[in-house]
Amino acid sequence: MTLLTGGFHDAPRQSARAFRLALNALSRPGRIETVSGAEGPAPLSAAAATLLLVLADRDTPIHLGASHDVQAVRDWITFHTGAPFVAPEAAMLALGTWDTLPRARFPLGLPDYPDRSATLIVETATLTTEGPRLTGPGIQTEAHLSLPEVTAFQENRALFPQGLDFFFTCGARLAALPRSTRVEAV
Amino acid sequence: MTSAMTLAETSFNFAYLDEDTKRMIRRAILKAVAVPGYQVPFASREMPMPYGWGTGGVQVTAACLMPEDVLKVIDQGADDTTNAVSIRKFFQRTSGVAVTERTAEASVIQTRHRIPEAALTEDQILVYQVPIPEPLRFLEPRETETRKMHELEEYGLMHVKLYEDIARHGTIATAYAYPVKVEGRYVMDPSPIPKFDNPKLSGNAALQLFGAGREARIYAVPPHTQVVSLDFDDHPFVASKADHACDICGSATSYLDEVITDDKGGRMFVCSDTDYCRGGQ
């Protein structure tokens, strides 16, 4: 693995396929999709690397949590996307494990521009459809997802229409939780 | 001529737009899905077709399209009208995806002002072409004011408009682009679909994306999302259609177009959804 490898070999088609899976995951919270295309240096998962290539470029300042703030990851992101590294307050994207992302410091969007909020890519060790109950847009009755906790997402939902949006990545699989989803412990 | 055609078809990036533009649109689509009914500004591009011909829908479709997709394009329900034919050809030339006129076979459907009669599925995306995305625009021309009204959920003006309909006509006379409220929060313009189609917005299994090119806005209704047409307790919303059956397929439930057949007052009613009508014949 060098910083030159692991990118898309056919960016238009690979990013289109990966985006559709990410869109599917965000449109249907609790659904787990398997993506492919990108391979980044450890500890970057394949799903997180693919998401970065789909979403990140020179226009998307990114914050790296301590878990992922290593030189190999920085070099790989810089070479493949050109995204600048910033403090949480200026980030549009963030990448790290749950405990290393300072959630209170990311932009939540503005009351009149709620879209100007950060999207967090959270690397997890497990990703299953068991855990807290999810209801809301995109979910017909209810869904379940192995979230790292419950309270943080309830607080995030209470800010609606402001708030953060989350992707959870584990190996080549990803799931998502938009701010619109209601989360309850089971 | 042949070589010129070949050059044109391979000299485009997949789905026409460059990758930076598609990434920007994709980020806007994801935020639109996260905040149902909220209009996300995006850096709309000039497209090789005039504004008003679906440049917003085309950009959203281009950002969503993948090589395995089967694309259907409809204009007022019809697959064979100018706008639908030219957009379908545009994507055939620039992306090479398969196309269909069958609603059930399509994975992405771009539509101008109709929702297909057939129920959509989890595996489909419906992309609307939107001329004026702001439902409050004809009531309040200033963007600064309408943005503040959305922020404060101050939608009284819209109810005044519907009330004035009742005061003047006895009923809510708004027949298309009928305003809706999404998940109890944002009032949204469903694009100029007939209000007959409004009930299909709510709880739809498909993801619904709205693109307005000239106005540079993208918004979304995720699957299984509650969409309520605005009304009053004593004047409830009614999804109306011509009181007639289709003169070709006989359907009594589909939305109808009135077609003038001669200059002696002759006319007929036919399904607006051509694929649905073919299926019923």
PDB file of N, CA and C in Angstrom, chain A residues 78-116:
ATOM      1  N   THR A  78      -4.844  13.357   0.888  1.00  0.00           N
ATOM      2  CA  THR A  78      -4.361  14.516   0.146  1.00  0.00           C
ATOM      3  C   THR A  78      -4.127  14.172  -1.322  1.00  0.00           C
ATOM      4  N   PHE A  79      -3.467  13.022  -1.551  1.00  0.00           N
ATOM      5  CA  PHE A  79      -3.166  12.644  -2.933  1.00  0.00           C
ATOM      6  C   PHE A  79      -4.432  12.369  -3.735  1.00  0.00           C
ATOM      7  N   HIS A  80      -5.396  11.665  -3.117  1.00  0.00           N
ATOM      8  CA  HIS A  80      -6.556  11.217  -3.885  1.00  0.00           C
ATOM      9  C   HIS A  80      -7.691  12.227  -3.920  1.00  0.00           C
ATOM     10  N   THR A  81      -7.790  13.128  -2.937  1.00  0.00           N
ATOM     11  CA  THR A  81      -8.933  14.049  -2.913  1.00  0.00           C
ATOM     12  C   THR A  81      -8.532  15.522  -2.861  1.00  0.00           C
ATOM     13  N   GLY A  82      -7.392  15.823  -2.277  1.00  0.00           N
ATOM     14  CA  GLY A  82      -6.987  17.225  -2.137  1.00  0.00           C
ATOM     15  C   GLY A  82      -7.711  17.954  -1.029  1.00  0.00           C
ATOM     16  N   ALA A  83      -8.511  17.239  -0.227  1.00  0.00           N
ATOM     17  CA  ALA A  83      -9.267  17.899   0.837  1.00  0.00           C
ATOM     18  C   ALA A  83      -8.324  18.443   1.915  1.00  0.00           C
ATOM     19  N   PRO A  84      -8.525  19.708   2.322  1.00  0.00           N
ATOM     20  CA  PRO A  84      -7.684  20.274   3.380  1.00  0.00           C
ATOM     21  C   PRO A  84      -8.063  19.728   4.762  1.00  0.00           C
ATOM     22  N   PHE A  85      -7.079  19.614   5.650  1.00  0.00           N
ATOM     23  CA  PHE A  85      -7.343  19.138   7.014  1.00  0.00           C
ATOM     24  C   PHE A  85      -7.573  20.335   7.930  1.00  0.00           C
ATOM     25  N   VAL A  86      -8.630  20.270   8.718  1.00  0.00           N
ATOM     26  CA  VAL A  86      -9.028  21.428   9.521  1.00  0.00           C
ATOM     27  C   VAL A  86      -9.442  20.983  10.918  1.00  0.00           C
ATOM     28  N   ALA A  87      -9.670  21.990  11.795  1.00  0.00           N
ATOM     29  CA  ALA A  87     -10.228  21.745  13.124  1.00  0.00           C
ATOM     30  C   ALA A  87     -11.709  21.387  12.970  1.00  0.00           C
ATOM     31  N   PRO A  88     -12.305  20.749  13.983  1.00  0.00           N
ATOM     32  CA  PRO A  88     -13.707  20.318  13.871  1.00  0.00           C
ATOM     33  C   PRO A  88     -14.654  21.456  13.501  1.00  0.00           C
ATOM     34  N   GLU A  89     -14.414  22.651  13.996  1.00  0.00           N
ATOM     35  CA  GLU A  89     -15.329  23.781  13.781  1.00  0.00           C
ATOM     36  C   GLU A  89     -15.462  24.154  12.301  1.00  0.00           C
ATOM     37  N   ALA A  90     -14.446  23.833  11.490  1.00  0.00           N
ATOM     38  CA  ALA A  90     -14.462  24.229  10.081  1.00  0.00           C
ATOM     39  C   ALA A  90     -14.730  23.054   9.152  1.00  0.00           C
ATOM     40  N   ALA A  91     -15.060  21.883   9.712  1.00  0.00           N
ATOM     41  CA  ALA A  91     -15.113  20.664   8.912  1.00  0.00           C
ATOM     42  C   ALA A  91     -16.472  20.481   8.235  1.00  0.00           C
ATOM     43  N   MET A  92     -16.426  20.013   6.990  1.00  0.00           N
ATOM     44  CA  MET A  92     -17.635  19.519   6.320  1.00  0.00           C
ATOM     45  C   MET A  92     -17.716  18.006   6.448  1.00  0.00           C
ATOM     46  N   LEU A  93     -16.550  17.372   6.519  1.00  0.00           N
ATOM     47  CA  LEU A  93     -16.470  15.927   6.688  1.00  0.00           C
ATOM     48  C   LEU A  93     -15.594  15.638   7.891  1.00  0.00           C
ATOM     49  N   ALA A  94     -15.850  14.511   8.538  1.00  0.00           N
ATOM     50  CA  ALA A  94     -14.980  14.078   9.616  1.00  0.00           C
ATOM     51  C   ALA A  94     -14.832  12.573   9.531  1.00  0.00           C
ATOM     52  N   LEU A  95     -13.676  12.104   9.974  1.00  0.00           N
ATOM     53  CA  LEU A  95     -13.386  10.673   9.895  1.00  0.00           C
ATOM     54  C   LEU A  95     -12.704  10.246  11.183  1.00  0.00           C
ATOM     55  N   GLY A  96     -13.194   9.174  11.783  1.00  0.00           N
ATOM     56  CA  GLY A  96     -12.557   8.658  12.991  1.00  0.00           C
ATOM     57  C   GLY A  96     -13.445   7.650  13.669  1.00  0.00           C
ATOM     58  N   THR A  97     -12.948   7.088  14.795  1.00  0.00           N
ATOM     59  CA  THR A  97     -13.810   6.229  15.597  1.00  0.00           C
ATOM     60  C   THR A  97     -14.683   7.126  16.469  1.00  0.00           C
ATOM     61  N   TRP A  98     -15.757   6.549  17.011  1.00  0.00           N
ATOM     62  CA  TRP A  98     -16.758   7.330  17.734  1.00  0.00           C
ATOM     63  C   TRP A  98     -16.122   8.159  18.858  1.00  0.00           C
ATOM     64  N   ASP A  99     -15.210   7.552  19.613  1.00  0.00           N
ATOM     65  CA  ASP A  99     -14.661   8.223  20.785  1.00  0.00           C
ATOM     66  C   ASP A  99     -13.681   9.335  20.425  1.00  0.00           C
ATOM     67  N   THR A 100     -13.181   9.346  19.205  1.00  0.00           N
ATOM     68  CA  THR A 100     -12.156  10.341  18.861  1.00  0.00           C
ATOM     69  C   THR A 100     -12.739  11.548  18.128  1.00  0.00           C
ATOM     70  N   LEU A 101     -14.057  11.557  17.873  1.00  0.00           N
ATOM     71  CA  LEU A 101     -14.660  12.688  17.159  1.00  0.00           C
ATOM     72  C   LEU A 101     -15.363  13.605  18.166  1.00  0.00           C
ATOM     73  N   PRO A 102     -14.883  14.831  18.322  1.00  0.00           N
ATOM     74  CA  PRO A 102     -15.495  15.764  19.291  1.00  0.00           C
ATOM     75  C   PRO A 102     -16.810  16.319  18.747  1.00  0.00           C
ATOM     76  N   ARG A 103     -17.885  15.578  18.971  1.00  0.00           N
ATOM     77  CA  ARG A 103     -19.158  15.865  18.308  1.00  0.00           C
ATOM     78  C   ARG A 103     -19.685  17.270  18.571  1.00  0.00           C
ATOM     79  N   ALA A 104     -19.420  17.802  19.762  1.00  0.00           N
ATOM     80  CA  ALA A 104     -19.976  19.112  20.115  1.00  0.00           C
ATOM     81  C   ALA A 104     -19.343  20.245  19.320  1.00  0.00           C
ATOM     82  N   ARG A 105     -18.222  19.965  18.661  1.00  0.00           N
ATOM     83  CA  ARG A 105     -17.488  21.063  18.012  1.00  0.00           C
ATOM     84  C   ARG A 105     -17.740  21.166  16.508  1.00  0.00           C
ATOM     85  N   PHE A 106     -18.467  20.229  15.927  1.00  0.00           N
ATOM     86  CA  PHE A 106     -18.688  20.273  14.473  1.00  0.00           C
ATOM     87  C   PHE A 106     -19.826  21.234  14.124  1.00  0.00           C
ATOM     88  N   PRO A 107     -19.799  21.831  12.932  1.00  0.00           N
ATOM     89  CA  PRO A 107     -20.896  22.715  12.508  1.00  0.00           C
ATOM     90  C   PRO A 107     -22.202  21.931  12.428  1.00  0.00           C
ATOM     91  N   LEU A 108     -23.258  22.479  13.015  1.00  0.00           N
ATOM     92  CA  LEU A 108     -24.570  21.830  13.035  1.00  0.00           C
ATOM     93  C   LEU A 108     -25.472  22.358  11.936  1.00  0.00           C
ATOM     94  N   GLY A 109     -24.954  23.258  11.102  1.00  0.00           N
ATOM     95  CA  GLY A 109     -25.807  23.947  10.148  1.00  0.00           C
ATOM     96  C   GLY A 109     -26.411  25.163  10.821  1.00  0.00           C
ATOM     97  N   LEU A 110     -26.985  26.049  10.023  1.00  0.00           N
ATOM     98  CA  LEU A 110     -27.587  27.273  10.547  1.00  0.00           C
ATOM     99  C   LEU A 110     -29.107  27.110  10.527  1.00  0.00           C
ATOM    100  N   PRO A 111     -29.827  27.877  11.349  1.00  0.00           N
ATOM    101  CA  PRO A 111     -31.291  27.733  11.336  1.00  0.00           C
ATOM    102  C   PRO A 111     -31.889  27.971   9.950  1.00  0.00           C
ATOM    103  N   ASP A 112     -31.311  28.892   9.160  1.00  0.00           N
ATOM    104  CA  ASP A 112     -31.839  29.143   7.821  1.00  0.00           C
ATOM    105  C   ASP A 112     -31.092  28.355   6.738  1.00  0.00           C
ATOM    106  N   TYR A 113     -29.952  27.778   7.064  1.00  0.00           N
ATOM    107  CA  TYR A 113     -29.208  26.913   6.136  1.00  0.00           C
ATOM    108  C   TYR A 113     -28.791  25.626   6.864  1.00  0.00           C
ATOM    109  N   PRO A 114     -29.773  24.769   7.198  1.00  0.00           N
ATOM    110  CA  PRO A 114     -29.422  23.558   7.969  1.00  0.00           C
ATOM    111  C   PRO A 114     -28.528  22.583   7.211  1.00  0.00           C
ATOM    112  N   ASP A 115     -28.381  22.786   5.878  1.00  0.00           N
ATOM    113  CA  ASP A 115     -27.522  21.893   5.101  1.00  0.00           C
ATOM    114  C   ASP A 115     -26.047  22.130   5.366  1.00  0.00           C
ATOM    115  N   ARG A 116     -25.715  23.262   5.986  1.00  0.00           N
ATOM    116  CA  ARG A 116     -24.299  23.573   6.202  1.00  0.00           C
ATOM    117  C   ARG A 116     -23.786  22.907   7.482  1.00  0.00           C
TER     118      ARG A 116
END
